Coordinates of C-alpha atoms and ligand atoms in Angstrom, one line a residue:
X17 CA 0.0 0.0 0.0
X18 CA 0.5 4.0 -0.7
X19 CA 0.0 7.3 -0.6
X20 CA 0.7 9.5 -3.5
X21 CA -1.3 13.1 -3.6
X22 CA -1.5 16.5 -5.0
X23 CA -4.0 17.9 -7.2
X24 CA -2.4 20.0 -9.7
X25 CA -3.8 23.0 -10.7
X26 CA -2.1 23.5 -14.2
X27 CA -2.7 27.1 -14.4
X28 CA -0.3 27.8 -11.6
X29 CA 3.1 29.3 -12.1
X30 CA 4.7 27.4 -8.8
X31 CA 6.2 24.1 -9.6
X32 CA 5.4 21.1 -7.4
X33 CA 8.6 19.5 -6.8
X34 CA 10.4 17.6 -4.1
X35 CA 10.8 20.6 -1.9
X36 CA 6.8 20.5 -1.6
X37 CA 6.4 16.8 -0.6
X38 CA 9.0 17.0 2.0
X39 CA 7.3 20.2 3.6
X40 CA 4.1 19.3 3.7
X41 CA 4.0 15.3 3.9
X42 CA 6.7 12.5 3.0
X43 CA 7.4 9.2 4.6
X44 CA 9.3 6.1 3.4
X45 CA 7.1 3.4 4.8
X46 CA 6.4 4.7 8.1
X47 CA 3.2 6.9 7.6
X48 CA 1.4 4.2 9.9
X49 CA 3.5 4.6 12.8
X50 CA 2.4 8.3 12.9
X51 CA -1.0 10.3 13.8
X52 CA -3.1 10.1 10.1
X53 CA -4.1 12.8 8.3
X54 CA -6.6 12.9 5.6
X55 CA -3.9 11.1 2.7
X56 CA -3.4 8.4 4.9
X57 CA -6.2 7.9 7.2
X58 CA -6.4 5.3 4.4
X59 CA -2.7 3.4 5.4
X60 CA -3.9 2.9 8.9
X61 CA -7.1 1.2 8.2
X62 CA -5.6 -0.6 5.7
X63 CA -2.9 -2.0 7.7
X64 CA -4.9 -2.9 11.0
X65 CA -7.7 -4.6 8.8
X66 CA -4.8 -6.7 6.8
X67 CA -3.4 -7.2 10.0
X68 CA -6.7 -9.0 11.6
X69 CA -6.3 -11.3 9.1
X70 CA -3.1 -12.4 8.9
X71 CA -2.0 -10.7 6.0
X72 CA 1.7 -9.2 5.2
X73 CA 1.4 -5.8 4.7
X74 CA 4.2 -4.0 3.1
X75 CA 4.1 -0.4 3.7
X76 CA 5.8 2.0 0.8
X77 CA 5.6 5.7 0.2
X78 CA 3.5 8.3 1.7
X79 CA 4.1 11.6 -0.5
X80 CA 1.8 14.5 -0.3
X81 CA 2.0 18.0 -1.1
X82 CA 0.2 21.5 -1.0
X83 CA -1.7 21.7 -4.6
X84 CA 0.6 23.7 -6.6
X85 CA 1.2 24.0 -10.7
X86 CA 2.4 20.6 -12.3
X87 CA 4.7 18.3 -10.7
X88 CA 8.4 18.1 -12.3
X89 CA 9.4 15.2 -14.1
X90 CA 12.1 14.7 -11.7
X91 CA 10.1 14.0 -8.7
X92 CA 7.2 12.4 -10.0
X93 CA 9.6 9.9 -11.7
X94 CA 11.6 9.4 -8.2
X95 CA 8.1 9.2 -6.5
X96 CA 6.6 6.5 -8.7
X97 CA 10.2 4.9 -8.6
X98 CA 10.1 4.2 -4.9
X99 CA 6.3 2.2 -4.7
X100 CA 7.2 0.2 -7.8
X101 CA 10.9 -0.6 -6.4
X102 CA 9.2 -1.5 -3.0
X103 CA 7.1 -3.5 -5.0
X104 CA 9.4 -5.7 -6.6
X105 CA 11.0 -5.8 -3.6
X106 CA 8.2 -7.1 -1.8
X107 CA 8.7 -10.2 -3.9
X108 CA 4.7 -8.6 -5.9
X109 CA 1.3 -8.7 -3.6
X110 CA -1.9 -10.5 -3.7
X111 CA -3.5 -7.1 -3.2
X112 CA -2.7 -3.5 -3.8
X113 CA -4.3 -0.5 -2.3
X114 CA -3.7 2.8 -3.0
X115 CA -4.5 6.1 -1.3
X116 CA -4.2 8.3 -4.5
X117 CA -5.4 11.9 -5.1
X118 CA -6.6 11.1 -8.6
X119 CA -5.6 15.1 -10.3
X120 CA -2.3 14.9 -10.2
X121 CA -0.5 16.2 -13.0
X122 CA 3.2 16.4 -13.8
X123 CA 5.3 17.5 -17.0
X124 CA 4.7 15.6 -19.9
X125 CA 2.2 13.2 -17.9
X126 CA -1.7 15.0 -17.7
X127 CA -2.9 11.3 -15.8
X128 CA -0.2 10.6 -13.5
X129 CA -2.7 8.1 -11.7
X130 CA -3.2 5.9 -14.9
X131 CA 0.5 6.2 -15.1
X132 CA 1.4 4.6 -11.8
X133 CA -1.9 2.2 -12.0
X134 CA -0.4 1.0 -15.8
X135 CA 3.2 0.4 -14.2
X136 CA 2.5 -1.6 -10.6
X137 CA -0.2 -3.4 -13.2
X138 CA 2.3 -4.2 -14.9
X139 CA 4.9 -5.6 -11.7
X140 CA 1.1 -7.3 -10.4
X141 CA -0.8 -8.9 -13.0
X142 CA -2.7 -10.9 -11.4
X143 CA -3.2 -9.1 -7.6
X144 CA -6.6 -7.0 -6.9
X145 CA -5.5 -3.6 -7.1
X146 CA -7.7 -0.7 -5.4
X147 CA -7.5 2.4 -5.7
X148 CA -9.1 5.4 -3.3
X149 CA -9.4 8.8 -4.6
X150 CA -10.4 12.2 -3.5
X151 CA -13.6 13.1 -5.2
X152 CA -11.3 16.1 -7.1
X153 CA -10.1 14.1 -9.6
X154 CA -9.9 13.2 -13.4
X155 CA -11.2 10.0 -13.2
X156 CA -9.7 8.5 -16.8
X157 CA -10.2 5.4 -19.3
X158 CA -6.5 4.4 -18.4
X159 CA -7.2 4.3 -14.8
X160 CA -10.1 2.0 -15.0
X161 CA -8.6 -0.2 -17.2
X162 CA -5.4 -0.1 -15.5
X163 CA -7.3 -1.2 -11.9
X164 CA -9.7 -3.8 -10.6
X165 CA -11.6 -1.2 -7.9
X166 CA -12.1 2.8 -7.7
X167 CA -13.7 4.3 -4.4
X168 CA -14.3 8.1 -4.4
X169 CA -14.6 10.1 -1.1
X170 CA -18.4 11.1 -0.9
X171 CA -18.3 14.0 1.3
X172 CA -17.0 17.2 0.0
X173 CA -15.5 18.5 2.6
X174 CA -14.3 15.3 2.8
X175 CA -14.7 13.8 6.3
X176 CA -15.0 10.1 5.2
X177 CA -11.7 8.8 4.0
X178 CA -11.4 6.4 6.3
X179 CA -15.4 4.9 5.5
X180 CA -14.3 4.8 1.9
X181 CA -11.1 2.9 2.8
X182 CA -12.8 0.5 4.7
X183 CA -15.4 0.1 1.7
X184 CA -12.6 -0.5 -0.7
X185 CA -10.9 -3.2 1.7
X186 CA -14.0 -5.4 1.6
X187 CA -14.6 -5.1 -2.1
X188 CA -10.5 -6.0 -2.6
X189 CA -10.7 -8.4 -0.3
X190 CA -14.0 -10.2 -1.8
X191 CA -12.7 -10.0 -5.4
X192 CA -9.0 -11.6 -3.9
X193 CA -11.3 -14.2 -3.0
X194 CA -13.5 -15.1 -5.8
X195 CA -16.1 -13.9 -4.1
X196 CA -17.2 -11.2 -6.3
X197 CA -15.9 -9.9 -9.9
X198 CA -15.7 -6.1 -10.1
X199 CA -16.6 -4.4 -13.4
X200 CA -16.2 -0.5 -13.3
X201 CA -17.6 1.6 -15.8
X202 CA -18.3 5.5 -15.5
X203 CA -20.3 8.3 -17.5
X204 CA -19.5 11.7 -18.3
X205 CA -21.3 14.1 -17.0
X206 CA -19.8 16.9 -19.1
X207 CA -20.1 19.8 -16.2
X208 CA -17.7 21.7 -14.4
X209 CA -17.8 22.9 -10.4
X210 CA -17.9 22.5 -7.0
X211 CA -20.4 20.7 -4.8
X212 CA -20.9 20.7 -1.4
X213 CA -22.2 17.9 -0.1
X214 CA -23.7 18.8 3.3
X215 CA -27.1 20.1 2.8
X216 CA -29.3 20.5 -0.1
X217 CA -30.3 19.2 -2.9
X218 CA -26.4 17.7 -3.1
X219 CA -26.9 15.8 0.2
X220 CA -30.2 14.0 -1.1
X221 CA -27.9 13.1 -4.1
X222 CA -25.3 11.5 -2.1
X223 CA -27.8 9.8 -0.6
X224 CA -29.4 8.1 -3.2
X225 CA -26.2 7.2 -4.2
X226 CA -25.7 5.6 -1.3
X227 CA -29.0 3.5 -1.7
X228 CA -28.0 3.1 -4.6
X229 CA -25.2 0.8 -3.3
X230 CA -27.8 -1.9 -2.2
X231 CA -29.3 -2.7 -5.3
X232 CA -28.4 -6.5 -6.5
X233 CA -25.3 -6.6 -8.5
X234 CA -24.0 -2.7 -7.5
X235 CA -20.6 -3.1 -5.3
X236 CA -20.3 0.4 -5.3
X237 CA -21.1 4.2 -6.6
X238 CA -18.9 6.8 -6.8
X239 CA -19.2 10.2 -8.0
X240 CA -15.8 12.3 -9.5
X241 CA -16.8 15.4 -9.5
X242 CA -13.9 16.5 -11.0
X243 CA -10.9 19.4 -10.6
X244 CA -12.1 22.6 -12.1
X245 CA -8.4 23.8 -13.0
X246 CA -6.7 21.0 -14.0
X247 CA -5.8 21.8 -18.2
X248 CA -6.3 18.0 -19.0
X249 CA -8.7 16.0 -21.4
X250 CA -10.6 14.4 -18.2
X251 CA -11.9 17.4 -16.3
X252 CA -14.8 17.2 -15.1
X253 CA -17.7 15.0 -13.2
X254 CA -17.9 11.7 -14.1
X255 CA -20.4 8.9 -12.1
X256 CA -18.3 5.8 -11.6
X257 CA -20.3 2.5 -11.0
X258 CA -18.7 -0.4 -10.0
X259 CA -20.7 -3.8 -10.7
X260 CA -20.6 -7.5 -9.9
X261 CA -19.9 -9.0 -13.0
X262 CA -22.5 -7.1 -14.4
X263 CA -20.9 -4.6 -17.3
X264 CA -24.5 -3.9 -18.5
X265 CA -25.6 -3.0 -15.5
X266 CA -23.0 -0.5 -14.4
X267 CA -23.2 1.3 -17.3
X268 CA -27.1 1.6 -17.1
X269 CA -26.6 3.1 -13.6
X270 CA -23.5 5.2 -14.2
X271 CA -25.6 6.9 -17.2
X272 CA -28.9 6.9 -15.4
X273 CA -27.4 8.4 -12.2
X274 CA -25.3 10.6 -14.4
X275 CA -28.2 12.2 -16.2
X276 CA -29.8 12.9 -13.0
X277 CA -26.9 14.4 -11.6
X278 CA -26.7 16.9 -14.6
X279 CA -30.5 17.8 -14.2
X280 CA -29.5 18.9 -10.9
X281 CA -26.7 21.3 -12.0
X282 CA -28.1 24.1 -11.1
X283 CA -29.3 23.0 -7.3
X284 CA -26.0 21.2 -6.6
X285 CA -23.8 23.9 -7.8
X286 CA -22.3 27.3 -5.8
X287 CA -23.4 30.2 -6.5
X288 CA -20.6 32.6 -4.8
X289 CA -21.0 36.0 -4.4
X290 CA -19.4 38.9 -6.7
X291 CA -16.7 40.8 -4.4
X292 CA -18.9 44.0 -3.9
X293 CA -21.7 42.6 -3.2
X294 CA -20.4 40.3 -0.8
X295 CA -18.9 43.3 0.5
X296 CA -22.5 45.4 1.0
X297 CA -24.2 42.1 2.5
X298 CA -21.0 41.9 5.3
X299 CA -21.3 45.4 5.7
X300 CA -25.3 45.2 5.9
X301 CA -25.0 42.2 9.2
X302 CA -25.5 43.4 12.3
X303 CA -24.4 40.5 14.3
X304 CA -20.9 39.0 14.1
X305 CA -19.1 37.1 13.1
X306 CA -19.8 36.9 9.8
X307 CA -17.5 34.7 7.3
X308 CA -16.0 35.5 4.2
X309 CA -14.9 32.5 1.9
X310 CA -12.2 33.7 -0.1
X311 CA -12.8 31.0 -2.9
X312 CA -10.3 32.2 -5.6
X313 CA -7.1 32.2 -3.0
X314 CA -7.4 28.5 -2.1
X315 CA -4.1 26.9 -1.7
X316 CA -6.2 23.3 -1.1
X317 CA -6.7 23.7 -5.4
X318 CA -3.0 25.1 -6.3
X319 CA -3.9 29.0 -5.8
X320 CA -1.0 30.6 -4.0
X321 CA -2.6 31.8 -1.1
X322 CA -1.0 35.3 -1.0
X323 CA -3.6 37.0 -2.9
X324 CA -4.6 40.7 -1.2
X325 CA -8.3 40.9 -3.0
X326 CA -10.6 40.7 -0.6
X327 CA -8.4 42.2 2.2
X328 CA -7.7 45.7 0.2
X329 CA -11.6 45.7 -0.6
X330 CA -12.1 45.3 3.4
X331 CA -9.5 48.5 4.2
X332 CA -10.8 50.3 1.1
X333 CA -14.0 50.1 2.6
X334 CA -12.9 51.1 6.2
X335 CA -14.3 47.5 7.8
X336 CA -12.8 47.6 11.3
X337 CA -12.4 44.5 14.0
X338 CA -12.0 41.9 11.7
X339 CA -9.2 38.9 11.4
X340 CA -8.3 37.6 8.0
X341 CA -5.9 34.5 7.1
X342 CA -4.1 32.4 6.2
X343 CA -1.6 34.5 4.3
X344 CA 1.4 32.7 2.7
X345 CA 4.4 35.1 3.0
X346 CA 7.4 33.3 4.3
X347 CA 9.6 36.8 4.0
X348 CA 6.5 38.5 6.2
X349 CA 7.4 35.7 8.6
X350 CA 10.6 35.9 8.6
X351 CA 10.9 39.7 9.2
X352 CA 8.9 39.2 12.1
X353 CA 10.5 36.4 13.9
X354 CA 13.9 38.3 13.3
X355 CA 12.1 41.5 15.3
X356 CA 10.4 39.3 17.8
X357 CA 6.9 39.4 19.4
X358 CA 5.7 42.8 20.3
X359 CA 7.6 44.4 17.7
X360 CA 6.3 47.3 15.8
X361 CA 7.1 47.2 11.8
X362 CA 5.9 48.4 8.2
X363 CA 5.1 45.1 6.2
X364 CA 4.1 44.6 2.7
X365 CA 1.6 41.9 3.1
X366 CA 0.7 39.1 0.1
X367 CA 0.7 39.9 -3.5
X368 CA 4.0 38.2 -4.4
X369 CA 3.7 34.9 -6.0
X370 CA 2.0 35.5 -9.4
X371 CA -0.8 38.1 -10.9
X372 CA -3.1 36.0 -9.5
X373 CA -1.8 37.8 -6.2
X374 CA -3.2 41.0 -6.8
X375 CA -0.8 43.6 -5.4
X376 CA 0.9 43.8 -2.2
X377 CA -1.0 45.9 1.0
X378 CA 1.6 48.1 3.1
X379 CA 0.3 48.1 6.8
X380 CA 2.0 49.5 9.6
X381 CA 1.5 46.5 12.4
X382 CA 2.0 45.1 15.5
X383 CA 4.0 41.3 15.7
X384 CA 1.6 40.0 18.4
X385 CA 2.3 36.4 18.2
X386 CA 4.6 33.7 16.5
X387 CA 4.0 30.0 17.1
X388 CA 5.2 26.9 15.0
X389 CA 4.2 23.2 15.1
X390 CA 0.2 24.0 15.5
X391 CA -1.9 22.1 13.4
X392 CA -5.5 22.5 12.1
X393 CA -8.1 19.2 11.9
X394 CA -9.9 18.4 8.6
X395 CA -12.0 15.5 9.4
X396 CA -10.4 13.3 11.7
X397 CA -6.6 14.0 10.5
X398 CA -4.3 16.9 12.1
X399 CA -3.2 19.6 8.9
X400 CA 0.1 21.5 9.7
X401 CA 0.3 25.0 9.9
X402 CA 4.0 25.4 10.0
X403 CA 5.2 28.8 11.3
X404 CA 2.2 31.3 12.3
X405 CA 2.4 34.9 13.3
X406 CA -0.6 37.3 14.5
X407 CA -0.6 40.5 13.1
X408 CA -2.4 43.3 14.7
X409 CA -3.3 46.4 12.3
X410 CA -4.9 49.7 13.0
X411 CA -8.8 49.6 13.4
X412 CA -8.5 46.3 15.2
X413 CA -7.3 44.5 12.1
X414 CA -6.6 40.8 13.0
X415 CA -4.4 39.5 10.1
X416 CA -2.9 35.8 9.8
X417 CA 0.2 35.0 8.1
X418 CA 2.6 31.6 8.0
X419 CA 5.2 30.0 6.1
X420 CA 3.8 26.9 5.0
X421 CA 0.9 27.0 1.8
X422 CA -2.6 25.6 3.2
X423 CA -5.9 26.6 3.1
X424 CA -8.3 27.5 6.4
X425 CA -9.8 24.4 7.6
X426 CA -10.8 25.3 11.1
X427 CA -11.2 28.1 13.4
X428 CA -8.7 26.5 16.3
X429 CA -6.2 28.2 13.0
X430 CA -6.6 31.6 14.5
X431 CA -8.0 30.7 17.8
X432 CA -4.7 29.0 19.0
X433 CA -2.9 31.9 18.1
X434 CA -5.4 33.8 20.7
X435 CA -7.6 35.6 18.2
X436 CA -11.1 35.3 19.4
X437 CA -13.5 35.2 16.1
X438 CA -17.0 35.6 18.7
X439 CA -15.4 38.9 19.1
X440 CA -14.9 39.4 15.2
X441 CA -17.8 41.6 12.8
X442 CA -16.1 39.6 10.5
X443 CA -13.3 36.7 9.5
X444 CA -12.1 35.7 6.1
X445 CA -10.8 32.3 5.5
X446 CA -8.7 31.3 2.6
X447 CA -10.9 28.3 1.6
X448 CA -13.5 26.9 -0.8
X449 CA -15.8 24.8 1.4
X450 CA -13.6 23.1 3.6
X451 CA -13.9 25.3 6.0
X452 CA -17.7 24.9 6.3
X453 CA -18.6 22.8 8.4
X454 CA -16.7 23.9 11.7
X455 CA -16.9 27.6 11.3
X456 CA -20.9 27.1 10.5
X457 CA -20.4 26.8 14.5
X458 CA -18.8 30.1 15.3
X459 CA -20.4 32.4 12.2
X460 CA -23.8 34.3 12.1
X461 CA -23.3 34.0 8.6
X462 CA -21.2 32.7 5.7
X463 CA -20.7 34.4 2.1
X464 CA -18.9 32.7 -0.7
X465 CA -17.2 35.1 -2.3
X466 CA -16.0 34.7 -6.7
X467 CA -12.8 36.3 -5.2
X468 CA -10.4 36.9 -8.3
X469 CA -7.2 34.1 -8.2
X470 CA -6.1 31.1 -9.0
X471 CA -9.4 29.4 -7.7
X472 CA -11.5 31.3 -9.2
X473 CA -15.3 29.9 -9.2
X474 CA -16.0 31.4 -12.2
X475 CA -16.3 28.1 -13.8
X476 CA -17.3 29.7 -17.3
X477 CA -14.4 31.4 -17.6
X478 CA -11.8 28.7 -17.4
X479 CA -9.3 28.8 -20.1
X480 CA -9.4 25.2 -20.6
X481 CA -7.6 24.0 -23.9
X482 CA -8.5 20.2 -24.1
X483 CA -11.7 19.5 -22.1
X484 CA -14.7 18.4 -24.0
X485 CA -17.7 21.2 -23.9
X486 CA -19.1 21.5 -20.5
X487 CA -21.8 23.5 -18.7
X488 CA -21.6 26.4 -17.3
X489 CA -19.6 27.0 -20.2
X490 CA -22.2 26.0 -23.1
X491 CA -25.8 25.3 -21.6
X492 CA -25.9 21.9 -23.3
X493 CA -22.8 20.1 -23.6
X494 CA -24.2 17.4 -25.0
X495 CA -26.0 18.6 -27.9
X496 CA -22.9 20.6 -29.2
X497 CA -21.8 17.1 -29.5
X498 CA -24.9 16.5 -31.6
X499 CA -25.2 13.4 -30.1
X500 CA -27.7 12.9 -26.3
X501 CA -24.8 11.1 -24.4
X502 CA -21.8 9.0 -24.6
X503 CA -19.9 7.0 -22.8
X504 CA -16.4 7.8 -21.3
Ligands
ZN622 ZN1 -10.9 17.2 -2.6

């Protein structure tokens, strides 16, 4: 078993290379002997449920970075290198389970998950090999073919990698057995977004997915629904149904449940929030706090995460007492550990990395806190936060800044550091929806916000180059085909 995970946002300017893995996540078959986080929540169910039955388990890399632009041929080649040399080493496996993020891209490879499915295929040709994705990916042809089982996480934010993992176990351990013979086929569902799974007309989806699950001859359902900024042929949501033998079957369903998903388009999708009007409704609240999603600044989908947008509309506008994060600025965070806590200084704040940035906002501030080794939970797993430091600005200004790229997950990010958000009129987070769920808690109210950046929700706009047509783009992708549907 492995981990291998980014999602590669193609658009970026910021290479992922080796330096990324080994800041954020990287382990050499040892992940298991460590707390889990969401990429390999996976490793430790695995191994305790191989475990109970006697199996060997031999436990190879664990590699996991940031989202960031594509991944250079150099370390994805070293990555792949190791699970397939720990492969042969292993003397080949009856069964092989992978914790994969499914969009990763690297240079000259756009399906780096077919890749490293065709190539421990090709070590294993007869073991049961299952694979677990993150619902962000470009499920392809070549990983199908290339693997006996697929499991998508359902929940988006994702909070049930380890439910998944345990799903996949069963199936691979079923199909090692003779029990059952999996057959996957998926359909394309030609639309681009985001969708939250929580409430709506998304979570009765889910649900009948799930249900789904139960009818005779259906091992499992699985919905991609694709990474928005990912230049590859693949974008996009595609249902994946995976059947008992059945091949008519699970492409009956994937198509029938796929159809029904794209009816639902308009329910399921987001519908963020221009910047100025988010702006007049935060400025309209009278109770606090009240949330602002910076969606096009989220370094969880490769966006840089130094981007000033929303902040300089928020001091433009005079806003007072609110608290904003997470910034990445290693320099900002340097300067201040050099002056110290307490320190007085004149920082230029964000806007570095790329256009995408916006510019830079000079602030005269306060260095009220610095702390390293915090972390942040997503789900059940712990997120680093790497090296934080609490600015304090004029107008009670609460601003968050560290040296390590990640998105807001939770408010124990600024509430460690001492910043009190049921104090806040408002709090920005750096974040597309993962950061729901926990700061639904603490927030009178939460606006999505079409924030400019390398996330932007403006799925319209997205200057993809190979993707077949897609809605929100066109209204019907399928008739601009001129044919009602196809299989992928
Ligand atoms: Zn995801």
């Amino acid at each position: 078993m492995a981990t291998l995970s980014t999602e590669t946002n193609t658009f970026s300017n910021m290479p992922t290379a080796m330096s990324g893995f080994q800041s954020f996540f990287l382990r050499h078959g040892t992940a298991t002997q460590e707390p889990p986080n969401l990429m390999t929540e996976a490793l430790h169910l695995w191994r305790a449920r191989a475990e109970a039955l006697g199996w060997t388990v031999t436990e190879s890399l664990a590699a996991i970075a940031e989202p960031a632009g594509r991944t250079t041929a150099a370390c994805y080649e070293s990555l792949v290198q190791e699970i397939t040399t720990d492969l042969e080493g292993s003397g080949g496996a009856d069964v092989i389970l992978l914790q994969l993020h499914g969009a990763m891209v690297a240079e000259g490879i756009d399906d780096c998950e077919g890749d490293v499915l065709r190539r421990v295929r090709r070590i294993c040709p007869d073991a049961t090999i299952g694979v677990s994705l993150d619902q962000h990916c470009h499920l392809t042809q070549a990983m199908l073919d290339e693997s006996d089982l697929i499991i998508c996480f359902k929940e988006y934010p994702h909070d049930d990698a380890s439910a998944r993992a345990d799903e996949l176990f069963d199936l691979a351990r079923r199909a090692h057995a003779g029990e059952i013979r999996p057959v996957m086929h998926m359909y394309d569902c030609r639309m681009i977004n985001l969708y939250l799974t929580k409430t709506g007309a998304m979570r009765s989806f889910v649900d009948q997915m799930s249900k789904r699950e139960q009818d005779p001859g259906i091992l499992s359902i699985s919905l991609g629904h694709g990474f928005p900024w990912g230049d590859v042929a693949d974008v996009g949501a595609r249902m994946l149904v995976v059947s008992d033998d059945a091949p008519d079957l699970a492409a009956r369903t994937a198509q029938q449940l796929g159809e029904a998903f794209f009816d639902l388009r308009q329910e399921v999708s987001c519908h963020p929030l221009p910047l100025c009007a988010a702006l007049d409704q935060a400025a309209a609240s009278t109770q606090g706090p009240v949330v602002l999603a910076d969606m096009g600044d989220n370094s969880g989908g490769g966006a840089p995460g130094d981007s000033t947008f929303l902040l300089r509309g928020l001091l433009e506008r005079g806003f007072h007492n609110f608290a904003t994060g997470i910034y990445w600025d290693p320099m900002v965070v340097q300067l201040c550990q050099d002056a110290g806590e307490g320190s007085h200084m004149r920082l230029r704040i964000g806007g570095k990395t790329g256009a995408e940035s916006g510019d830079p906002v000079d602030l005269p501030v306060l260095v009220k806190r610095i702390r390293s080794g915090l972390g942040q939970h997503l789900g059940q797993g712990l997120e680093p936060l790497g090296t934080m430091v609490w600015l304090r600005a004029q107008n009670e200004v609460d601003i968050l800044v560290n040296d390590l790229r990640t998105q807001v997950y939770h408010p124990e990010a600024f509430e460690q550091m001492g910043i009190d958000l049921s104090e806040k009129a408002i709090v920005t987070v750096k974040s597309l929806f993962h950061f729901y769920g926990p700061f639904a808690k603490v927030a009178s109210k939460i606006i999505q916000i079409a924030t400019p950046g390398g996330t932007s929700p403006r799925f319209e706009d997205l200057p993809l180059t190979k993707s077949s047509p897609y809605w929100p783009k066109v209204q019907n992708p399928f008739n601009t085909l001129g044919e009602a549907s196809s299989d992928a």
